[in-house]
Amino acid sequence: MQKYVCSLCQYVYDPAVGDPDHGIAPGTAFEDLPADWCCPLCGAGKDVFEEE
């Protein structure tokens, strides 16, 4: 699965890891994240993420 990088703070969303601190299970593709999910480091929305 493709990783995505926040263009503001460089946080990398890795689908293999997910975002368990925010209820996102490992194996969750970026496209399957809820619309209101935001970067756990800077709070930016999904729209500022780019494919790695």
PDB file of C-alpha atoms in Angstrom:
ATOM      1  CA  MET A   1       0.000   0.000   0.000  1.00  0.00           C
ATOM      2  CA  GLN A   2       1.076   3.540  -0.819  1.00  0.00           C
ATOM      3  CA  LYS A   3       2.421   5.842   1.906  1.00  0.00           C
ATOM      4  CA  TYR A   4       1.348   9.489   2.046  1.00  0.00           C
ATOM      5  CA  VAL A   5       3.292  12.490   3.370  1.00  0.00           C
ATOM      6  CA  CYS A   6       1.885  15.652   4.964  1.00  0.00           C
ATOM      7  CA  SER A   7       3.177  18.560   2.885  1.00  0.00           C
ATOM      8  CA  LEU A   8       3.171  20.824   5.969  1.00  0.00           C
ATOM      9  CA  CYS A   9       5.063  18.799   8.594  1.00  0.00           C
ATOM     10  CA  GLN A  10       6.369  15.758   6.653  1.00  0.00           C
ATOM     11  CA  TYR A  11       4.445  13.205   8.783  1.00  0.00           C
ATOM     12  CA  VAL A  12       4.248   9.930   6.847  1.00  0.00           C
ATOM     13  CA  TYR A  13       0.986   7.985   6.960  1.00  0.00           C
ATOM     14  CA  ASP A  14       1.929   4.323   6.551  1.00  0.00           C
ATOM     15  CA  PRO A  15      -1.107   2.090   5.920  1.00  0.00           C
ATOM     16  CA  ALA A  16       0.780  -0.899   7.345  1.00  0.00           C
ATOM     17  CA  VAL A  17       0.910   0.926  10.706  1.00  0.00           C
ATOM     18  CA  GLY A  18      -2.318   2.941  10.555  1.00  0.00           C
ATOM     19  CA  ASP A  19      -2.900   5.564  13.247  1.00  0.00           C
ATOM     20  CA  PRO A  20      -3.846   3.484  16.296  1.00  0.00           C
ATOM     21  CA  ASP A  21      -3.706   6.489  18.657  1.00  0.00           C
ATOM     22  CA  HIS A  22      -6.642   7.914  16.679  1.00  0.00           C
ATOM     23  CA  GLY A  23      -8.588   4.694  16.097  1.00  0.00           C
ATOM     24  CA  ILE A  24      -7.202   3.851  12.649  1.00  0.00           C
ATOM     25  CA  ALA A  25      -6.326   0.156  12.442  1.00  0.00           C
ATOM     26  CA  PRO A  26      -3.191  -1.154  10.721  1.00  0.00           C
ATOM     27  CA  GLY A  27      -3.951  -2.058   7.110  1.00  0.00           C
ATOM     28  CA  THR A  28      -6.222   0.975   6.526  1.00  0.00           C
ATOM     29  CA  ALA A  29      -5.518   2.502   3.107  1.00  0.00           C
ATOM     30  CA  PHE A  30      -5.219   6.297   2.942  1.00  0.00           C
ATOM     31  CA  GLU A  31      -8.275   6.405   0.682  1.00  0.00           C
ATOM     32  CA  ASP A  32     -10.285   4.596   3.375  1.00  0.00           C
ATOM     33  CA  LEU A  33      -9.476   7.076   6.146  1.00  0.00           C
ATOM     34  CA  PRO A  34     -12.526   9.036   7.373  1.00  0.00           C
ATOM     35  CA  ALA A  35     -13.044  12.396   5.659  1.00  0.00           C
ATOM     36  CA  ASP A  36     -12.463  14.189   8.962  1.00  0.00           C
ATOM     37  CA  TRP A  37      -9.158  12.410   9.716  1.00  0.00           C
ATOM     38  CA  CYS A  38      -6.300  14.857  10.144  1.00  0.00           C
ATOM     39  CA  CYS A  39      -2.535  14.732  10.519  1.00  0.00           C
ATOM     40  CA  PRO A  40      -1.707  13.570  14.063  1.00  0.00           C
ATOM     41  CA  LEU A  41       1.269  15.941  14.231  1.00  0.00           C
ATOM     42  CA  CYS A  42       0.025  19.247  12.818  1.00  0.00           C
ATOM     43  CA  GLY A  43      -3.733  18.778  12.427  1.00  0.00           C
ATOM     44  CA  ALA A  44      -3.800  19.365   8.652  1.00  0.00           C
ATOM     45  CA  GLY A  45      -6.547  17.733   6.604  1.00  0.00           C
ATOM     46  CA  LYS A  46      -6.194  14.857   4.164  1.00  0.00           C
ATOM     47  CA  ASP A  47      -6.076  17.336   1.277  1.00  0.00           C
ATOM     48  CA  VAL A  48      -2.498  18.403   2.077  1.00  0.00           C
ATOM     49  CA  PHE A  49      -1.118  14.848   1.882  1.00  0.00           C
ATOM     50  CA  GLU A  50       0.781  13.685  -1.188  1.00  0.00           C
ATOM     51  CA  GLU A  51       1.868  10.235  -2.336  1.00  0.00           C
ATOM     52  CA  GLU A  52       5.376   9.376  -1.195  1.00  0.00           C
TER      53      GLU A  52
END
